[in-house]
Short mmCIF file of C-alpha atoms in Angstrom, two decimals:
data_model
loop_
_atom_site.label_atom_id
_atom_site.label_comp_id
_atom_site.label_asym_id
_atom_site.label_seq_id
_atom_site.Cartn_x
_atom_site.Cartn_y
_atom_site.Cartn_z
CA UNK A 1 14.65 -5.17 -13.45
CA UNK A 2 14.78 -9.37 -13.55
CA UNK A 3 12.66 -11.20 -13.03
CA UNK A 4 12.91 -14.80 -11.15
CA UNK A 5 10.13 -17.07 -10.26
CA UNK A 6 10.45 -19.90 -7.98
CA UNK A 7 8.95 -21.47 -4.93
CA UNK A 8 9.00 -22.25 -1.42
CA UNK A 9 9.14 -25.65 0.31
CA UNK A 10 5.60 -25.67 1.01
CA UNK A 11 4.62 -24.90 -2.60
CA UNK A 12 4.30 -21.32 -2.52
CA UNK A 13 5.12 -18.89 -5.11
CA UNK A 14 7.87 -16.49 -4.42
CA UNK A 15 9.49 -13.67 -6.96
CA UNK A 16 12.33 -11.82 -6.71
CA UNK A 17 12.42 -8.46 -8.47
CA UNK A 18 16.60 -7.03 -9.01
CA UNK A 19 17.48 -3.99 -10.54
CA UNK A 20 21.22 -6.18 -12.21
CA UNK A 21 20.57 -8.37 -15.07
CA UNK A 22 23.33 -10.78 -13.99
CA UNK A 23 21.87 -11.57 -10.83
CA UNK A 24 21.12 -15.14 -10.66
CA UNK A 25 18.52 -17.08 -7.64
CA UNK A 26 19.17 -20.52 -6.78
CA UNK A 27 19.03 -20.53 -3.70
CA UNK A 28 16.42 -23.51 -2.63
CA UNK A 29 13.88 -23.67 0.27
CA UNK A 30 15.54 -26.49 3.14
CA UNK A 31 12.68 -25.94 5.52
CA UNK A 32 10.11 -29.02 6.28
CA UNK A 33 7.46 -26.47 5.78
CA UNK A 34 3.82 -28.54 5.44
CA UNK A 35 1.32 -27.82 3.06
CA UNK A 36 -0.53 -24.41 3.71
CA UNK A 37 -3.38 -25.51 4.47
CA UNK A 38 -5.94 -22.32 4.64
CA UNK A 39 -10.13 -21.88 6.17
CA UNK A 40 -10.32 -18.42 3.73
CA UNK A 41 -14.26 -17.80 3.34
CA UNK A 42 -16.22 -14.89 1.76
CA UNK A 43 -19.54 -14.14 3.54
CA UNK A 44 -21.82 -11.37 1.99
CA UNK A 45 -23.44 -8.99 4.71
CA UNK A 46 -26.98 -8.35 3.82
CA UNK A 47 -27.86 -5.70 5.97
CA UNK A 48 -25.08 -3.06 4.73
CA UNK A 49 -24.15 -5.36 0.88
CA UNK A 50 -20.44 -5.86 1.80
CA UNK A 51 -18.47 -8.58 2.25
CA UNK A 52 -16.35 -9.83 4.97
CA UNK A 53 -13.63 -12.54 4.70
CA UNK A 54 -13.32 -14.93 7.79
CA UNK A 55 -9.68 -16.84 8.04
CA UNK A 56 -9.92 -18.51 11.35
CA UNK A 57 -6.11 -20.00 10.27
CA UNK A 58 -4.31 -16.92 10.65
CA UNK A 59 -4.49 -16.93 14.50
CA UNK A 60 -1.51 -18.97 14.19
CA UNK A 61 0.60 -16.33 12.15
CA UNK A 62 3.71 -15.50 13.44
CA UNK A 63 3.60 -11.91 15.74
CA UNK A 64 6.38 -9.98 17.10
CA UNK A 65 9.62 -12.16 16.71
CA UNK A 66 12.90 -10.55 17.60
CA UNK A 67 15.27 -9.36 15.24
CA UNK A 68 17.06 -12.60 14.97
CA UNK A 69 13.97 -14.79 14.10
CA UNK A 70 12.41 -12.66 11.93
CA UNK A 71 11.46 -14.12 8.92
CA UNK A 72 11.28 -11.83 6.19
CA UNK A 73 14.92 -11.24 6.26
CA UNK A 74 17.27 -13.35 4.44
CA UNK A 75 18.62 -16.48 5.27
CA UNK A 76 21.94 -16.33 6.53
CA UNK A 77 24.21 -17.88 8.73
CA UNK A 78 22.04 -21.06 8.87
CA UNK A 79 18.89 -19.69 9.85
CA UNK A 80 16.28 -20.31 7.38
CA UNK A 81 13.34 -17.81 6.61
CA UNK A 82 11.06 -16.99 4.18
CA UNK A 83 13.48 -15.74 1.12
CA UNK A 84 16.33 -18.62 0.53
CA UNK A 85 18.97 -16.31 -1.18
CA UNK A 86 20.98 -14.46 1.69
CA UNK A 87 20.43 -11.32 0.41
CA UNK A 88 17.73 -9.53 -2.15
CA UNK A 89 16.52 -6.23 -3.63
CA UNK A 90 12.46 -6.78 -3.50
CA UNK A 91 10.82 -10.60 -3.18
CA UNK A 92 7.22 -11.31 -3.08
CA UNK A 93 5.38 -14.20 -2.05
CA UNK A 94 2.47 -15.88 -1.62
CA UNK A 95 1.67 -15.07 2.67
CA UNK A 96 1.58 -18.36 4.62
CA UNK A 97 -1.22 -16.81 6.47
CA UNK A 98 -3.45 -15.84 3.89
CA UNK A 99 -6.23 -13.01 4.48
CA UNK A 100 -7.28 -14.44 0.82
CA UNK A 101 -7.05 -17.63 -0.80
CA UNK A 102 -7.98 -20.28 -3.28
CA UNK A 103 -11.34 -19.30 -5.35
CA UNK A 104 -11.67 -16.08 -2.64
CA UNK A 105 -8.24 -14.05 -3.84
CA UNK A 106 -4.76 -13.71 -3.38
CA UNK A 107 -2.37 -12.44 -0.61
CA UNK A 108 0.75 -12.29 -1.88
CA UNK A 109 3.77 -10.64 1.06
CA UNK A 110 6.34 -7.71 -0.26
CA UNK A 111 9.50 -7.08 1.18
CA UNK A 112 11.02 -3.39 0.45
CA UNK A 113 14.60 -4.63 0.98
CA UNK A 114 17.15 -6.99 2.93
CA UNK A 115 17.91 -4.38 5.21
CA UNK A 116 15.65 -5.43 9.03
CA UNK A 117 16.49 -2.03 10.52
CA UNK A 118 15.99 -0.37 7.58
CA UNK A 119 12.33 1.66 6.21
CA UNK A 120 10.68 2.33 2.74
CA UNK A 121 11.70 5.95 3.67
CA UNK A 122 15.24 4.85 3.85
CA UNK A 123 14.97 3.31 0.58
CA UNK A 124 17.20 5.18 -2.98
CA UNK A 125 15.09 5.87 -5.75
CA UNK A 126 16.20 3.21 -7.69
CA UNK A 127 15.13 0.76 -5.14
CA UNK A 128 11.46 2.47 -4.61
CA UNK A 129 11.12 2.36 -8.18
CA UNK A 130 11.77 -1.51 -8.39
CA UNK A 131 9.07 -1.43 -5.27
CA UNK A 132 6.80 0.41 -7.62
CA UNK A 133 7.74 -2.00 -11.08
CA UNK A 134 7.36 -4.95 -8.31
CA UNK A 135 3.82 -3.55 -7.52
CA UNK A 136 2.77 -2.87 -11.50
CA UNK A 137 4.28 -6.13 -12.22
CA UNK A 138 1.70 -8.03 -9.11
CA UNK A 139 -0.88 -5.99 -10.47
CA UNK A 140 -0.22 -6.89 -13.46
CA UNK A 141 -0.08 -10.62 -13.09
CA UNK A 142 -3.49 -10.71 -10.75
CA UNK A 143 -5.55 -9.21 -13.42
CA UNK A 144 -5.50 -12.19 -14.95
CA UNK A 145 -6.60 -14.80 -12.56
CA UNK A 146 -10.47 -14.92 -13.38
CA UNK A 147 -11.17 -14.66 -9.80
CA UNK A 148 -9.69 -11.18 -8.77
CA UNK A 149 -11.24 -8.40 -9.35
CA UNK A 150 -9.48 -5.83 -7.34
CA UNK A 151 -5.63 -5.27 -6.44
CA UNK A 152 -4.51 -3.69 -3.77
CA UNK A 153 -1.24 -2.60 -2.97
CA UNK A 154 -0.11 -1.64 0.63
CA UNK A 155 1.43 -1.42 3.29
CA UNK A 156 1.07 -1.07 6.97
CA UNK A 157 3.26 0.66 8.64
CA UNK A 158 4.29 1.09 12.68
CA UNK A 159 2.90 -1.73 15.65
CA UNK A 160 0.64 1.25 16.21
CA UNK A 161 -1.42 0.24 13.21
CA UNK A 162 -1.20 -3.47 14.18
CA UNK A 163 1.87 -4.29 12.16
CA UNK A 164 3.12 -8.13 13.61
CA UNK A 165 6.66 -8.44 11.55
CA UNK A 166 9.06 -5.36 12.14
CA UNK A 167 10.94 -5.58 8.62
CA UNK A 168 9.86 -2.93 5.72
CA UNK A 169 7.42 -4.84 3.98
CA UNK A 170 3.72 -4.45 2.69
CA UNK A 171 1.33 -6.90 1.02
CA UNK A 172 -0.80 -7.17 -2.10
CA UNK A 173 -4.85 -8.77 -1.52
CA UNK A 174 -6.31 -9.35 -4.63
CA UNK A 175 -10.07 -9.52 -3.98
CA UNK A 176 -12.86 -11.48 -5.50
CA UNK A 177 -14.79 -8.04 -5.20
CA UNK A 178 -15.02 -4.89 -5.28
CA UNK A 179 -14.11 -3.21 -2.07
CA UNK A 180 -16.26 -0.98 -0.44
CA UNK A 181 -14.68 2.27 -0.88
CA UNK A 182 -14.20 1.29 -4.02
CA UNK A 183 -17.92 1.07 -5.07
CA UNK A 184 -18.78 4.51 -3.31
CA UNK A 185 -16.16 5.76 -5.29
CA UNK A 186 -17.25 4.44 -8.41
CA UNK A 187 -20.97 5.43 -7.53
CA UNK A 188 -19.82 9.21 -6.76
CA UNK A 189 -17.67 9.51 -9.96
CA UNK A 190 -20.90 8.28 -11.90
CA UNK A 191 -22.82 11.00 -10.25
CA UNK A 192 -20.10 13.40 -10.61
CA UNK A 193 -20.46 12.62 -14.26
CA UNK A 194 -24.15 13.14 -14.94
CA UNK A 195 -24.34 16.19 -12.90
CA UNK A 196 -21.52 18.21 -14.19
CA UNK A 197 -20.27 16.12 -17.50
CA UNK A 198 -17.10 15.94 -16.03
CA UNK A 199 -14.25 13.62 -14.19
CA UNK A 200 -14.51 13.65 -10.64
CA UNK A 201 -10.56 12.69 -9.91
CA UNK A 202 -9.75 15.38 -13.27
CA UNK A 203 -12.11 17.89 -10.99
CA UNK A 204 -10.43 17.36 -7.93
CA UNK A 205 -6.97 17.60 -8.14
CA UNK A 206 -7.54 20.70 -10.63
CA UNK A 207 -9.73 22.01 -7.74
CA UNK A 208 -7.00 21.40 -5.20
CA UNK A 209 -4.02 22.68 -7.23
CA UNK A 210 -6.30 25.79 -7.88
CA UNK A 211 -6.77 26.18 -4.08
CA UNK A 212 -3.24 25.66 -2.96
CA UNK A 213 -4.30 25.77 0.92
CA UNK A 214 -4.25 22.12 0.43
CA UNK A 215 -0.68 21.34 -1.38
CA UNK A 216 2.04 19.13 -0.14
CA UNK A 217 4.36 18.96 -2.95
CA UNK A 218 3.82 18.95 -6.58
CA UNK A 219 6.30 17.88 -9.70
CA UNK A 220 5.53 17.85 -13.20
CA UNK A 221 3.96 14.41 -13.00
CA UNK A 222 1.85 13.96 -9.41
CA UNK A 223 0.99 16.07 -7.07
CA UNK A 224 0.12 15.53 -3.36
CA UNK A 225 -2.45 17.31 -1.05
CA UNK A 226 -4.48 16.77 1.98
CA UNK A 227 -8.05 15.85 1.13
CA UNK A 228 -10.97 18.89 1.94
CA UNK A 229 -12.57 16.76 3.89
CA UNK A 230 -9.68 14.45 5.39
CA UNK A 231 -10.74 11.59 7.76
CA UNK A 232 -7.33 11.32 9.48
CA UNK A 233 -5.60 14.11 11.32
CA UNK A 234 -2.36 13.75 8.55
CA UNK A 235 -3.99 12.56 5.24
CA UNK A 236 -2.47 13.39 1.83
CA UNK A 237 -3.43 11.52 -1.40
CA UNK A 238 -0.94 11.30 -4.58
CA UNK A 239 -2.44 11.90 -7.81
CA UNK A 240 -0.83 11.31 -11.24
CA UNK A 241 -1.05 14.56 -13.04
CA UNK A 242 -2.40 12.43 -16.04
CA UNK A 243 -5.57 10.10 -15.21
CA UNK A 244 -5.10 6.54 -15.29
CA UNK A 245 -6.71 3.67 -14.18
CA UNK A 246 -4.17 2.01 -12.17
CA UNK A 247 -0.32 1.12 -11.91
CA UNK A 248 0.08 -0.56 -15.37
CA UNK A 249 -0.70 2.90 -17.69
CA UNK A 250 1.57 5.40 -15.70
CA UNK A 251 4.21 6.57 -17.90
CA UNK A 252 8.31 6.26 -17.76
CA UNK A 253 8.12 10.18 -16.79
CA UNK A 254 5.52 9.29 -14.10
CA UNK A 255 7.47 6.03 -12.80
CA UNK A 256 10.01 8.22 -12.63
CA UNK A 257 9.22 10.78 -10.81
CA UNK A 258 7.35 8.52 -7.92
CA UNK A 259 10.32 7.42 -6.44
CA UNK A 260 11.57 11.37 -6.00
CA UNK A 261 7.97 12.82 -4.91
CA UNK A 262 6.91 9.45 -2.44
CA UNK A 263 9.99 9.51 -0.99
CA UNK A 264 10.11 12.97 0.04
CA UNK A 265 7.01 12.76 1.47
CA UNK A 266 6.97 9.60 3.58
CA UNK A 267 10.69 11.42 5.24
CA UNK A 268 8.06 14.53 5.97
CA UNK A 269 5.62 12.65 7.81
CA UNK A 270 8.30 11.21 9.72
CA UNK A 271 8.95 14.65 11.03
CA UNK A 272 5.30 15.85 11.44
CA UNK A 273 5.44 15.39 15.14
CA UNK A 274 9.31 17.23 16.06
CA UNK A 275 12.52 16.01 16.56
CA UNK A 276 13.40 13.11 19.02
CA UNK A 277 9.57 11.52 18.09
CA UNK A 278 9.57 8.01 17.01
CA UNK A 279 8.33 7.02 13.35
CA UNK A 280 5.36 7.49 12.34
CA UNK A 281 2.83 5.06 11.96
CA UNK A 282 1.27 5.04 8.51
CA UNK A 283 -0.77 3.04 6.41
CA UNK A 284 0.10 3.42 2.85
CA UNK A 285 -2.93 2.96 0.05
CA UNK A 286 -2.96 2.11 -3.43
CA UNK A 287 -6.58 2.66 -5.48
CA UNK A 288 -6.24 0.93 -8.54
CA UNK A 289 -9.55 0.27 -11.21
CA UNK A 290 -10.95 -2.68 -10.58
CA UNK A 291 -11.29 -5.39 -12.83
CA UNK A 292 -14.76 -5.64 -15.52
CA UNK A 293 -16.84 -2.29 -14.20
CA UNK A 294 -18.44 0.22 -16.29
CA UNK A 295 -16.58 2.92 -16.79
CA UNK A 296 -13.03 1.23 -15.51
CA UNK A 297 -11.21 4.00 -17.82
CA UNK A 298 -12.41 6.81 -15.50
CA UNK A 299 -10.88 5.85 -12.70
CA UNK A 300 -8.07 7.47 -11.16
CA UNK A 301 -5.08 5.68 -10.08
CA UNK A 302 -3.98 7.57 -6.65
CA UNK A 303 -1.95 6.71 -3.65
CA UNK A 304 -3.58 8.18 0.22
CA UNK A 305 -1.14 7.93 3.00
CA UNK A 306 -2.54 8.87 6.08
CA UNK A 307 -1.63 8.25 10.53
CA UNK A 308 -3.46 7.57 12.87
CA UNK A 309 -0.93 10.04 15.28
CA UNK A 310 -3.38 12.84 16.46
CA UNK A 311 -0.64 14.86 17.60
CA UNK A 312 2.46 13.78 20.21
CA UNK A 313 1.39 10.67 22.12
CA UNK A 314 -2.18 10.27 21.47
CA UNK A 315 -3.53 8.58 18.73
CA UNK A 316 -6.74 8.78 16.83
CA UNK A 317 -9.26 5.58 17.73
CA UNK A 318 -12.17 5.43 15.81
CA UNK A 319 -14.73 5.12 18.37
CA UNK A 320 -18.57 5.16 18.90
CA UNK A 321 -19.41 7.58 15.65
CA UNK A 322 -16.56 6.57 13.09
CA UNK A 323 -16.62 2.31 13.96
CA UNK A 324 -20.83 2.95 14.56
CA UNK A 325 -21.60 5.18 12.24
CA UNK A 326 -18.71 5.71 9.99
CA UNK A 327 -18.90 9.15 10.65
CA UNK A 328 -15.68 10.82 10.89
CA UNK A 329 -14.67 13.35 13.21
CA UNK A 330 -10.83 14.86 12.61
CA UNK A 331 -9.19 17.21 15.13
CA UNK A 332 -6.91 18.36 12.93
CA UNK A 333 -7.97 20.60 10.32
CA UNK A 334 -6.98 20.07 6.66
CA UNK A 335 -5.70 23.32 5.52
CA UNK A 336 -3.53 22.89 9.28
CA UNK A 337 -1.95 19.19 8.26
CA UNK A 338 -1.07 20.71 4.44
CA UNK A 339 0.68 23.46 6.83
CA UNK A 340 2.72 21.65 8.49
CA UNK A 341 3.71 18.56 5.81
CA UNK A 342 5.30 22.15 4.38
CA UNK A 343 6.83 23.15 6.39
CA UNK A 344 8.74 19.85 8.30
CA UNK A 345 10.23 20.33 4.15
CA UNK A 346 13.13 22.55 6.40
CA UNK A 347 13.20 20.70 9.87
#
């Protein structure tokens, strides 16, 4: 992997990640951009104890542009975009409309491919491995920022999820606090250790492998399963068999196999609802250990992949119980979801 660091016309950082070492990235951003002005503010909720980012400047962000005006496509044929070069493998840049900025953290965009009409599932194993390298490199660099407490790499895919740009891309949030969901995991991890003496993540993976009913895919280095208490209609957790706290600690075997097993998982997601159905909307979320917390090395890196589509043409909405009280009601039994994801391997 070759990494080239440059800046955009308004001073934001942009990084090219190339699979070939002989690629030269010298294109200059020729857009007449004003300096980025943000109003991001973190406020603490005294009732729940969590944090909310207030970012009013995001109201003006780019919203569903036509394909020929996509800001994530390369700059070609006289049309200038966020990426100055006329082609790229993987690109990461600072978000122009960040939810978090300055002392409040940092937001980055990750473009998986220059092909606007593609998706992550369409990538080759080499391309997917390069995205993993980019996620890992950004995790390592952002970990060095004094204000950053946790790095969250994720992809929102599909208009139903709320995606405003159709180009295949994801994001990285560098939080100045530990995310509430991670706080819950850390508490559960500590309670499990005190109760059993074991590691929660190790025991969870071992239980799913022993049971087998909810296992979707297994490899030498990874295992994918629908969790016992899945919140979403189709939800899969992907764990490395050798527990590590974050992406930086994955060994070469796990890094190589990830591309194979994750691409297969995404392709199965697109086949859940049968032929003729539109691509399945999903969220893919990497859960990494926060920095500087007790027991960090006991945390288990994993990816959670889920869709809000519960059946053909119908979405799972977060209504009163879910939105008002955080009590989820799942219409699809986890065992049935796992069975369906195993079945679509041959379709």
